[in-house]
CSV table of N, CA, C and O in Angstrom, one decimal:
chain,number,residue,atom,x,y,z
E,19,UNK,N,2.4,-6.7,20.8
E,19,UNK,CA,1.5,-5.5,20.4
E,19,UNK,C,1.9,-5.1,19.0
E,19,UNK,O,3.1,-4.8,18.9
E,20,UNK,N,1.1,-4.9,17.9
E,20,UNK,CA,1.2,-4.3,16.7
E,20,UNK,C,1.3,-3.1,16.5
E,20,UNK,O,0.3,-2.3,16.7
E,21,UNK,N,2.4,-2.8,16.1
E,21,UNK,CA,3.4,-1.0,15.9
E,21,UNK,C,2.3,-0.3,15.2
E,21,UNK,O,1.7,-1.0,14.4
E,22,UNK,N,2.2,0.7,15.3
E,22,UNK,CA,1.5,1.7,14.4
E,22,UNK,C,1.9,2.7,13.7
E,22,UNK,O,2.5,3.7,14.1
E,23,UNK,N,1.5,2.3,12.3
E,23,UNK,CA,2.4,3.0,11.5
E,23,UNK,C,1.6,4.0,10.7
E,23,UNK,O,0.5,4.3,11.1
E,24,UNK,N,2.0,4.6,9.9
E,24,UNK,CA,1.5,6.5,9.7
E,24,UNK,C,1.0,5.9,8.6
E,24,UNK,O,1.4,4.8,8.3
E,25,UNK,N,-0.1,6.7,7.6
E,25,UNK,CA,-0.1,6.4,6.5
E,25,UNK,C,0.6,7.2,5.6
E,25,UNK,O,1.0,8.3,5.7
E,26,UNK,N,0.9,6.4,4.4
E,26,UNK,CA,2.0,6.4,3.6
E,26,UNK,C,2.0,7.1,2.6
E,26,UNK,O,1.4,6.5,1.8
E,27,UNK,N,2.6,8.5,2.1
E,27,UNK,CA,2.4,9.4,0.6
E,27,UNK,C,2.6,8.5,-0.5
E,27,UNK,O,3.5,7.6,-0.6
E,28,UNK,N,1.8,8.6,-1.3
E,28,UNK,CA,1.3,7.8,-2.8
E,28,UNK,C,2.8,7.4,-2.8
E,28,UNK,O,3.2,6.3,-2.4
E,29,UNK,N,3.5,8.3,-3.3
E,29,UNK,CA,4.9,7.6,-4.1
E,29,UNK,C,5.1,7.0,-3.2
E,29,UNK,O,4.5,6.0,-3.6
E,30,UNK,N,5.6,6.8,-1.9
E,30,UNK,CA,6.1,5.5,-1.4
E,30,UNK,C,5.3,4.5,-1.3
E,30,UNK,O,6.0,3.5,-1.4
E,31,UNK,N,3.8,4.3,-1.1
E,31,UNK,CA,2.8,2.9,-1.4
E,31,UNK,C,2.8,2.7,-2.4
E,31,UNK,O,2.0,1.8,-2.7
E,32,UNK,N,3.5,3.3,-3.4
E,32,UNK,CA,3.5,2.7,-4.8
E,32,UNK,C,5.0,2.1,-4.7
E,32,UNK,O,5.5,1.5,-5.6
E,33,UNK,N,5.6,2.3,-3.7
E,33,UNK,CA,7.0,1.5,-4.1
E,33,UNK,C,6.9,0.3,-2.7
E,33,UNK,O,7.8,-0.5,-2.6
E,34,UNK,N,5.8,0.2,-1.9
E,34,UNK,CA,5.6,-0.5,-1.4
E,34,UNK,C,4.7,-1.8,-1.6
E,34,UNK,O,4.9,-2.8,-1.0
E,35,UNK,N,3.6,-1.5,-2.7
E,35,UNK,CA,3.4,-2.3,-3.7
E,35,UNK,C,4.1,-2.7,-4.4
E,35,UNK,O,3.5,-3.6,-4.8
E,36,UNK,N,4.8,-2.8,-4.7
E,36,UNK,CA,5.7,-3.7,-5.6
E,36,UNK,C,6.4,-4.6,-4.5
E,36,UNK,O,6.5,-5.8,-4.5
E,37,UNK,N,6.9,-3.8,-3.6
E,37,UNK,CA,7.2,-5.2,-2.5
E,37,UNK,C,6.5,-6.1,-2.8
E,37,UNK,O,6.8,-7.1,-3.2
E,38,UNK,N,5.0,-5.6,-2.6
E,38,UNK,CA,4.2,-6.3,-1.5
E,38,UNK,C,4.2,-7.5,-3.1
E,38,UNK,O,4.4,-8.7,-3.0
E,39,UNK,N,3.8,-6.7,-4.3
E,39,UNK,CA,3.5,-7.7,-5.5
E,39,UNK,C,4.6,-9.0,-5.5
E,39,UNK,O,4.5,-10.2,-5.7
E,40,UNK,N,5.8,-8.2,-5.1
E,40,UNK,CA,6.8,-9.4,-5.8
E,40,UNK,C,7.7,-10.6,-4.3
E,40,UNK,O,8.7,-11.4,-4.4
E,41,UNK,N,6.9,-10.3,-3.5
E,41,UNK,CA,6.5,-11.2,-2.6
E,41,UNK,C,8.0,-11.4,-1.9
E,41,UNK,O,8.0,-12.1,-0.9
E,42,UNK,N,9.1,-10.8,-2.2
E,42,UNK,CA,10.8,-11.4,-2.0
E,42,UNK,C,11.3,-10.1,-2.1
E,42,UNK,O,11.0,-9.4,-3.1
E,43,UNK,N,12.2,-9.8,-1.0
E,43,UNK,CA,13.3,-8.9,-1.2
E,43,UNK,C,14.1,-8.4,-2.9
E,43,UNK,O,14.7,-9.2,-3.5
E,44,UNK,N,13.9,-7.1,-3.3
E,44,UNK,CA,14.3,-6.7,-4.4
E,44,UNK,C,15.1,-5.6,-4.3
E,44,UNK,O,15.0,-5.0,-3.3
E,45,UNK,N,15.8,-5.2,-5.1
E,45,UNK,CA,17.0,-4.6,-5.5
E,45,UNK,C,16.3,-3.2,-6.1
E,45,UNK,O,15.3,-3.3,-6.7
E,46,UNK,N,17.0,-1.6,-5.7
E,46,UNK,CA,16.5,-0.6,-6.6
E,46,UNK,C,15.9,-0.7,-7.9
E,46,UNK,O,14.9,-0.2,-8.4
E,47,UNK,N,16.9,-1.5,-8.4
E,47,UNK,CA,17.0,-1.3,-9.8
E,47,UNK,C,15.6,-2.6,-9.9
E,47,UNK,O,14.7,-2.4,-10.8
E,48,UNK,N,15.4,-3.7,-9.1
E,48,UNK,CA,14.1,-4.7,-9.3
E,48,UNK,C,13.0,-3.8,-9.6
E,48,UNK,O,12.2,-3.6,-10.5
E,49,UNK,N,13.3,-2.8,-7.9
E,49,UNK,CA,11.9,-2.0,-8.1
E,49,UNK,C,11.5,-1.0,-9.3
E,49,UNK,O,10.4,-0.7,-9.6
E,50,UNK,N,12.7,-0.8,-9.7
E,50,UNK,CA,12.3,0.8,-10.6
E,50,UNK,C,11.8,0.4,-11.9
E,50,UNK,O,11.2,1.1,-12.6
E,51,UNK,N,12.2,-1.6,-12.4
E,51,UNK,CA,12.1,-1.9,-13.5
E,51,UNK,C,10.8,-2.6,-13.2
E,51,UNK,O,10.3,-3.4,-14.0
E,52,UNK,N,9.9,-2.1,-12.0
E,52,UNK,CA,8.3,-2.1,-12.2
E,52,UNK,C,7.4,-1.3,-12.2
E,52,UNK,O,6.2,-1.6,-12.3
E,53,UNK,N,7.9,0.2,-12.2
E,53,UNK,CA,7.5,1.5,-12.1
E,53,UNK,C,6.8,1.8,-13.3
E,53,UNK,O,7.4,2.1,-14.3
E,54,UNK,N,5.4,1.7,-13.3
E,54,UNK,CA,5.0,2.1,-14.8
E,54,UNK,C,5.7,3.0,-15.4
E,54,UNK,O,6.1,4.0,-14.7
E,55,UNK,N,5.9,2.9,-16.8
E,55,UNK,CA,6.8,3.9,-17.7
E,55,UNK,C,6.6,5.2,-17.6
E,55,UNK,O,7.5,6.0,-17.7
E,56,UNK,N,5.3,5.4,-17.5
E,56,UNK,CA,5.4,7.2,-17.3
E,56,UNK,C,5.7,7.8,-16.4
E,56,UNK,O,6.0,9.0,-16.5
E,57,UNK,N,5.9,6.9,-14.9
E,57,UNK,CA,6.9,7.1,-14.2
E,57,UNK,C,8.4,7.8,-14.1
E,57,UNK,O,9.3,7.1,-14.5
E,58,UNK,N,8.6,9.1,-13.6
E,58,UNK,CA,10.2,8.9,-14.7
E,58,UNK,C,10.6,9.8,-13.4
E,58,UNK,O,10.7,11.0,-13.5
E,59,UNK,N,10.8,8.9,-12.1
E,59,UNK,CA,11.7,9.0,-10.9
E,59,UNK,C,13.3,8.7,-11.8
E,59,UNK,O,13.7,8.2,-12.8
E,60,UNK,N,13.9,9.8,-10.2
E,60,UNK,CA,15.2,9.6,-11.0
E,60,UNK,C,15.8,8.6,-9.9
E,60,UNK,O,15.1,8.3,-9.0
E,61,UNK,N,17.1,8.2,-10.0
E,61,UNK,CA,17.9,6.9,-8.9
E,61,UNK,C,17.6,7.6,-7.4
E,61,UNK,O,17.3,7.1,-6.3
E,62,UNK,N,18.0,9.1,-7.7
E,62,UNK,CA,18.4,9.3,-6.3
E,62,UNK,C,16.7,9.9,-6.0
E,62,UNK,O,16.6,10.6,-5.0
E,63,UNK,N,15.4,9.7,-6.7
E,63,UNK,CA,14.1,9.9,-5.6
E,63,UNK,C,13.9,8.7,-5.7
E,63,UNK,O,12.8,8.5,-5.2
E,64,UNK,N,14.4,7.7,-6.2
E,64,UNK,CA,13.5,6.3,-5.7
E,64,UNK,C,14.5,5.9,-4.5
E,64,UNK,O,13.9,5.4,-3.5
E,65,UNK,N,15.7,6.1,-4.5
E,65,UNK,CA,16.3,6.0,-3.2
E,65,UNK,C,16.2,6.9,-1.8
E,65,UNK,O,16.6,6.6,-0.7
E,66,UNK,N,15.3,7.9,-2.2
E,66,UNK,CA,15.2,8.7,-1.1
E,66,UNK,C,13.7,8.0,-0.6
E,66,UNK,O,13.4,8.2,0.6
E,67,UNK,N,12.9,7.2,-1.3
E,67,UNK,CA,11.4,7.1,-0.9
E,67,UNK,C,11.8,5.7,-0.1
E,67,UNK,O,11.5,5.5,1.1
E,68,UNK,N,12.7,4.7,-0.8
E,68,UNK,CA,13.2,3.7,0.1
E,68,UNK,C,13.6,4.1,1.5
E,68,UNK,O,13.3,3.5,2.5
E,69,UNK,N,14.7,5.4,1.3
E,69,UNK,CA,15.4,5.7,2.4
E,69,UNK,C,14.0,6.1,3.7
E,69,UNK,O,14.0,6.0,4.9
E,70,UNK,N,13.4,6.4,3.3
E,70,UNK,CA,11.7,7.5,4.3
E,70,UNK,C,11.5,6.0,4.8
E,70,UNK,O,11.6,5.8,6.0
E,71,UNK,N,11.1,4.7,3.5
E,71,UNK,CA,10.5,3.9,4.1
E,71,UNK,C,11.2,2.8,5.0
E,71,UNK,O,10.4,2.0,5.5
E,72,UNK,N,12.3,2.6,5.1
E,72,UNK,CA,13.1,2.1,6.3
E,72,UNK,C,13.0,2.7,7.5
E,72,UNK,O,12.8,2.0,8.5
E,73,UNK,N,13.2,4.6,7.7
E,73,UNK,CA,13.1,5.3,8.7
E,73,UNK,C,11.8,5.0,9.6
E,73,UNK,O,11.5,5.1,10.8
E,74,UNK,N,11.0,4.5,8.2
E,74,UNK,CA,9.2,4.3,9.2
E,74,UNK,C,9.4,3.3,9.8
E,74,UNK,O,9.0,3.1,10.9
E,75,UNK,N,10.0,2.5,9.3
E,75,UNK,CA,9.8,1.0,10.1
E,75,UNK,C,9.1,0.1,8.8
E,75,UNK,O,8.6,-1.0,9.1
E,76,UNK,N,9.1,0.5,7.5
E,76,UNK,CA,8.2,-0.5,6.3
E,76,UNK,C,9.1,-1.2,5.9
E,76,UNK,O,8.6,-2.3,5.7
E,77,UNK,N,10.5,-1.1,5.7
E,77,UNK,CA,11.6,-2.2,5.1
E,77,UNK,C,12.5,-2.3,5.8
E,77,UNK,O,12.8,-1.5,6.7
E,78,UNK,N,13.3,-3.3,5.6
E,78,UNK,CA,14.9,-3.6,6.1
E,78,UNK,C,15.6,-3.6,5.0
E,78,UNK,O,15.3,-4.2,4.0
E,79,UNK,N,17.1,-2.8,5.3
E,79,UNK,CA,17.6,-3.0,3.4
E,79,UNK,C,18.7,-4.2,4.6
E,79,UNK,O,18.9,-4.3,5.8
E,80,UNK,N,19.4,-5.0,3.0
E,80,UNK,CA,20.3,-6.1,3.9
E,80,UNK,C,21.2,-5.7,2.5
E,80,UNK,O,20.8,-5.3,1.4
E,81,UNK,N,22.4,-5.9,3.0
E,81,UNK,CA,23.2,-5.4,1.6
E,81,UNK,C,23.3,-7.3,0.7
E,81,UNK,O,23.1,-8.4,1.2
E,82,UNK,N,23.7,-6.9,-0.5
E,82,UNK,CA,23.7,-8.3,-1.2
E,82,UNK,C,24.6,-8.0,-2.6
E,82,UNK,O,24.3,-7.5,-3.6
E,83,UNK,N,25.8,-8.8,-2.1
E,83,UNK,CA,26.7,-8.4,-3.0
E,83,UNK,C,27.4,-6.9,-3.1
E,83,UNK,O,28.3,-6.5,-2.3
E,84,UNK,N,26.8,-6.2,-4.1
E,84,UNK,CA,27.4,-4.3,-4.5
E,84,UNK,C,26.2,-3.8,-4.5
E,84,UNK,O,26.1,-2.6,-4.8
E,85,UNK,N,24.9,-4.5,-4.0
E,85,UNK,CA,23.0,-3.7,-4.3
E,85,UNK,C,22.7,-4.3,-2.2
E,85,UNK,O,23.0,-5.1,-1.3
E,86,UNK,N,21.9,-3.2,-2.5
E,86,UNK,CA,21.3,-3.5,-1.1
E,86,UNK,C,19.7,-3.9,-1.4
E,86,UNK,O,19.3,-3.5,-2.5
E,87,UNK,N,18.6,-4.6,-0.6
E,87,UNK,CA,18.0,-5.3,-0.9
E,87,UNK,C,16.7,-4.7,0.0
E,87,UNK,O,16.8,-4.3,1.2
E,88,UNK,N,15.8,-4.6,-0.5
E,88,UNK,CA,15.0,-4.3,0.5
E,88,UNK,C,13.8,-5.0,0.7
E,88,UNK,O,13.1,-5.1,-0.3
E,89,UNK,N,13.4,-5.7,2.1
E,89,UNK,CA,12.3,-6.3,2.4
E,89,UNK,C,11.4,-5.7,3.5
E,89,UNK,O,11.6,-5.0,4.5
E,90,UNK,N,9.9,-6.2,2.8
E,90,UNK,CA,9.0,-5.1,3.5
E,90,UNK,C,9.0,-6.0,5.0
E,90,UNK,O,9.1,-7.2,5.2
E,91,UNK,N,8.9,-4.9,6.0
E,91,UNK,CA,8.4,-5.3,7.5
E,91,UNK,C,7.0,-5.4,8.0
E,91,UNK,O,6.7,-5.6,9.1
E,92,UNK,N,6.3,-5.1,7.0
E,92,UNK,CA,4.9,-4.4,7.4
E,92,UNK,C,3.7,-5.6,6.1
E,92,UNK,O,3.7,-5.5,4.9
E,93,UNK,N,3.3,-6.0,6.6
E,93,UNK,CA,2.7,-6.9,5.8
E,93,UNK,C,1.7,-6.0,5.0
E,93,UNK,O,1.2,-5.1,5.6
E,94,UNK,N,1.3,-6.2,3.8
E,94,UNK,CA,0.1,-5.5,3.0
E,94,UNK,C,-1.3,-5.2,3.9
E,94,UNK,O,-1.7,-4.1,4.2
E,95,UNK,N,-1.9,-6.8,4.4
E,95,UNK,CA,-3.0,-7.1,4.9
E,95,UNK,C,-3.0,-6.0,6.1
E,95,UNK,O,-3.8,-5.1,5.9
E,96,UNK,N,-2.3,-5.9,7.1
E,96,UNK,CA,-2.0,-4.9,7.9
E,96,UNK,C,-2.1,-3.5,7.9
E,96,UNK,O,-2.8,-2.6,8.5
E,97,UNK,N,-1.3,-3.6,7.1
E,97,UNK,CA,-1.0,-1.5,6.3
E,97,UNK,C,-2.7,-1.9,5.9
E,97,UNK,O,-3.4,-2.0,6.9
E,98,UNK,N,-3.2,-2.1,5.2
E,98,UNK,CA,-4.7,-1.9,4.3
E,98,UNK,C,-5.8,-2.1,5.0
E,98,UNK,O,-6.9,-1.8,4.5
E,99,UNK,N,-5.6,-2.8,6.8
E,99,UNK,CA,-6.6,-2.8,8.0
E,99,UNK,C,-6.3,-1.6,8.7
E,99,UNK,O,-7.0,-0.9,9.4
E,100,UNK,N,-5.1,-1.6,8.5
E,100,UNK,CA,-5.5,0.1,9.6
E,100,UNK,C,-5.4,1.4,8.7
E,100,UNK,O,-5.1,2.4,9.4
E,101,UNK,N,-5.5,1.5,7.4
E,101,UNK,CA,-5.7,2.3,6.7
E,101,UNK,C,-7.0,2.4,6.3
E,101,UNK,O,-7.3,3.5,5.8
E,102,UNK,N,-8.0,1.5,6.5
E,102,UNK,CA,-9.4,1.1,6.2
E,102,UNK,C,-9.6,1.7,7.3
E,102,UNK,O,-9.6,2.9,7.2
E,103,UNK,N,-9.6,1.3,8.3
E,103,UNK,CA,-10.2,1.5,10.0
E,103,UNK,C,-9.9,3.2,9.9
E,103,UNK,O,-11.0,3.9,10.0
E,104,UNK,N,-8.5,4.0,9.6
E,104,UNK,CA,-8.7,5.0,9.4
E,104,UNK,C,-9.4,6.1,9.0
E,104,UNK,O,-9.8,7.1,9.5
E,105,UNK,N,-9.4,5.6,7.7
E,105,UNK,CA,-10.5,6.3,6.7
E,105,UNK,C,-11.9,6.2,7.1
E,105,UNK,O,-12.4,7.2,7.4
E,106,UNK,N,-12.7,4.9,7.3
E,106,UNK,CA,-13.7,4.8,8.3
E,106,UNK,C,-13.7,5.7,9.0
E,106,UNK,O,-14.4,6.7,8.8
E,107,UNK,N,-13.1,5.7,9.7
E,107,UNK,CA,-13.1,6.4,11.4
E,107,UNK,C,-13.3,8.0,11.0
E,107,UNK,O,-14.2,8.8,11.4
E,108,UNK,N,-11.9,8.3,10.0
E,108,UNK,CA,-11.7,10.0,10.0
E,108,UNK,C,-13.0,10.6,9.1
E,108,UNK,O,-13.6,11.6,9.5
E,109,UNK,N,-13.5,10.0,7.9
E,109,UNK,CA,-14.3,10.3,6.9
E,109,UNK,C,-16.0,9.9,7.6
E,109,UNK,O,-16.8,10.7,7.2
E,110,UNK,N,-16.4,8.8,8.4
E,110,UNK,CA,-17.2,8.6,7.6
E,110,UNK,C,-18.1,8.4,9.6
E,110,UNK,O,-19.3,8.0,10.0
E,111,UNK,N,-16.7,8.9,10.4
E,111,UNK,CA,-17.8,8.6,11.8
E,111,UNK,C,-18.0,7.1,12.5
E,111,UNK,O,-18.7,6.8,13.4
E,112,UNK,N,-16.9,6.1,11.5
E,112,UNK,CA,-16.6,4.9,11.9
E,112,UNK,C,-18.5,3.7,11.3
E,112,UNK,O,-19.0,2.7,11.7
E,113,UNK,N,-18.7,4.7,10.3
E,113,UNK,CA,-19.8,3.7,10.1
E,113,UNK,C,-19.9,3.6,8.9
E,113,UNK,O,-19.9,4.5,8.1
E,114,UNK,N,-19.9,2.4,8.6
E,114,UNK,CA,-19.8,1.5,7.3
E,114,UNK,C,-20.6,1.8,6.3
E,114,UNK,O,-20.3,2.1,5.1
E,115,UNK,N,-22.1,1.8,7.0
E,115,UNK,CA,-23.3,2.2,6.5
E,115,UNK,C,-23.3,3.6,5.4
E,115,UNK,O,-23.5,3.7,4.2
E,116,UNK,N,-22.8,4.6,6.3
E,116,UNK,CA,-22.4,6.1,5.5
E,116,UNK,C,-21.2,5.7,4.5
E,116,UNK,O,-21.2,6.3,3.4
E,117,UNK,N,-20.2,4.9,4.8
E,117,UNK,CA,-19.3,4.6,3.8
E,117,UNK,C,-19.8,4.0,2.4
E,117,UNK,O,-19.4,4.4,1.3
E,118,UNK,N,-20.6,3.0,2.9
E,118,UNK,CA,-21.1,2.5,1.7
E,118,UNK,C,-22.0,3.3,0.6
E,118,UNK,O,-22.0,3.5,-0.6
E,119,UNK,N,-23.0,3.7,1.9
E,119,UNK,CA,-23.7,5.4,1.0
E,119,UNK,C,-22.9,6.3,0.2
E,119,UNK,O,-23.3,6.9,-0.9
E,120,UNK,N,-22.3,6.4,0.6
E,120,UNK,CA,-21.1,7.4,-0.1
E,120,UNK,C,-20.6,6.9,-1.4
E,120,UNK,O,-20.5,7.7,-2.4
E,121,UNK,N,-20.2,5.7,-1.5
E,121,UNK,CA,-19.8,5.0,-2.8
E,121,UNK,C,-21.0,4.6,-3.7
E,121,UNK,O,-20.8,4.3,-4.9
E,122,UNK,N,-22.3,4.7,-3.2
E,122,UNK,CA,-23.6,4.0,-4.0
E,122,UNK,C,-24.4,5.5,-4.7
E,122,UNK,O,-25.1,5.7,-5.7
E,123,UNK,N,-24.0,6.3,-3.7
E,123,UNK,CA,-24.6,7.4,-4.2
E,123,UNK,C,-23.6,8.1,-5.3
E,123,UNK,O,-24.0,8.4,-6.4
E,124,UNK,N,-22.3,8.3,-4.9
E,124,UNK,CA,-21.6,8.8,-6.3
E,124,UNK,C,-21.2,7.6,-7.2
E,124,UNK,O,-20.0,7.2,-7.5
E,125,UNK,N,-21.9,7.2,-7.4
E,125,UNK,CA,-22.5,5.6,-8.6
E,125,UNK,C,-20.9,5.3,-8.5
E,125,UNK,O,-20.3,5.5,-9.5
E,126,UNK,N,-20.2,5.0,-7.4
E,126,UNK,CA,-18.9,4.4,-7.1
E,126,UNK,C,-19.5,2.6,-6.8
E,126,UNK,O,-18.8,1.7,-6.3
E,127,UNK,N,-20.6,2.4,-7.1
E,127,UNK,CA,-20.9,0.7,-6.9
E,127,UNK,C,-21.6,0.1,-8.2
E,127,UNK,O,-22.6,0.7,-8.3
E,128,UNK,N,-21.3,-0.8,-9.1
E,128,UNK,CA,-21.8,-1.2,-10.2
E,128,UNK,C,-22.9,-2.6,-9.4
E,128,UNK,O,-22.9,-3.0,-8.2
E,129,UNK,N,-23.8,-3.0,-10.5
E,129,UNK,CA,-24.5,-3.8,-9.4
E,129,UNK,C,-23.6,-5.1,-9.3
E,129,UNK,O,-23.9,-5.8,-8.3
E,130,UNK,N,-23.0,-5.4,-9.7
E,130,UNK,CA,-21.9,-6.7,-10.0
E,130,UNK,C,-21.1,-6.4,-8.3
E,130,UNK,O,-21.2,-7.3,-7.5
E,131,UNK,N,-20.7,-5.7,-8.0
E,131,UNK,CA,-20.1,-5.0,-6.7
E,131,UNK,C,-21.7,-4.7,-5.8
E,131,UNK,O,-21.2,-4.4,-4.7
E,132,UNK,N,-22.2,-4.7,-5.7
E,132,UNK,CA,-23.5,-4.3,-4.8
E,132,UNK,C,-23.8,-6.0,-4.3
E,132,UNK,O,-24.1,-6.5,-3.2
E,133,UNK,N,-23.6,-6.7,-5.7
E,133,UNK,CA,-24.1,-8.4,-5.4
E,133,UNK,C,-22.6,-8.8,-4.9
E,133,UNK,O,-22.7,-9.8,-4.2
E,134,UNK,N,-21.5,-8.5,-5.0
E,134,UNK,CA,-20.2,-9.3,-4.4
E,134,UNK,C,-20.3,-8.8,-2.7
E,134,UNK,O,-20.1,-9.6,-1.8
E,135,UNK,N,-20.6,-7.8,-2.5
E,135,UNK,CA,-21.0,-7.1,-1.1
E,135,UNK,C,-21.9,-8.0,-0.3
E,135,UNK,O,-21.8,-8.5,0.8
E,136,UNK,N,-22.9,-7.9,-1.2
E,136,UNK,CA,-24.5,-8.5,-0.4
E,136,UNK,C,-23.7,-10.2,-0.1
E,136,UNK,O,-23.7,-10.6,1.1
E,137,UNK,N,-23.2,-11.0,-1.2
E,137,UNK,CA,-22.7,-12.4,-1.0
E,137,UNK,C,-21.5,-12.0,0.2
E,137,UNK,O,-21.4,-12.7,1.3
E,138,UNK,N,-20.6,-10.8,0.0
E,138,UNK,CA,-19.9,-11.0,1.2
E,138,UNK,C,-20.2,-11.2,3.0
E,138,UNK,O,-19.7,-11.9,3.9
E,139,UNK,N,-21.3,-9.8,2.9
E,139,UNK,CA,-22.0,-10.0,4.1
E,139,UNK,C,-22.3,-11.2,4.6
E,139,UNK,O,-21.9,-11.4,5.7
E,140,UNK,N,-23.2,-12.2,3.9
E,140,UNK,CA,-24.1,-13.0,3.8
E,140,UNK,C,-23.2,-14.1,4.2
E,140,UNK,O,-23.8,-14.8,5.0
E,141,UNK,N,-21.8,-14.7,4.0
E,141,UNK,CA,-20.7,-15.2,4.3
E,141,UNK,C,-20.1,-15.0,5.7
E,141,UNK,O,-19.3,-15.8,6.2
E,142,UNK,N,-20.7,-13.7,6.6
E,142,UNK,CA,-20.3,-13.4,7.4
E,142,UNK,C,-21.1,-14.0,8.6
E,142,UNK,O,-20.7,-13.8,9.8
């Protein structure tokens, strides 16, 4: 059975992205030297956002060497289906139809995206 996990405050899916980008267990210091520059976490909040995201159940730290290492538990594809399903569900009444309304009407769809949609469906 697949654990259910909470969704995630920006700062930590931004340090969860970088997991997810760099595909392999990384080191504080790996993660922080991907933190866009205007970024300007200090050691001990990027260690406290790590420390939240072990408590949830998103990483395992393994120590390695004098650095401890952290690998995500929680796959991207996963986190981003039941974060979809959520938003659906909570925003929009679980219907796609109004979701998509929503993005077409606040001109959130270019026609280039309207035609990658229409070819997606059409695939289905």
């Amino acid at each position: 059975m697949e654990m259910e996990h909470k969704t995630l405050p920006n700062s930590e899916l931004e340090l969860m992205m970088i997991l997810w980008r760099a595909g392999r267990p990384m080191t504080r210091v790996e993660i922080e030297e991907q933190l866009p520059k205007e970024r300007t976490w200090s050691k001990t909040t990027v260690l406290s956002f790590l420390s939240r995201l072990e408590e949830k159940g998103f990483v395992r730290v393994e120590k390695e060497g004098r650095s401890n290492c952290y690998i995500p538990l929680v796959a991207k594809r996963d986190y981003l289906r039941q974060e979809s399903g959520s938003i659906l569900k909570r925003l929009y009444g679980s219907s796609v139809k109004k979701f998509v309304a929503a993005l077409y009407d606040g001109d959130g769809l270019s026609e280039r995206q309207i035609d990658e949609l229409k070819d997606y469906l059409d695939s289905l």
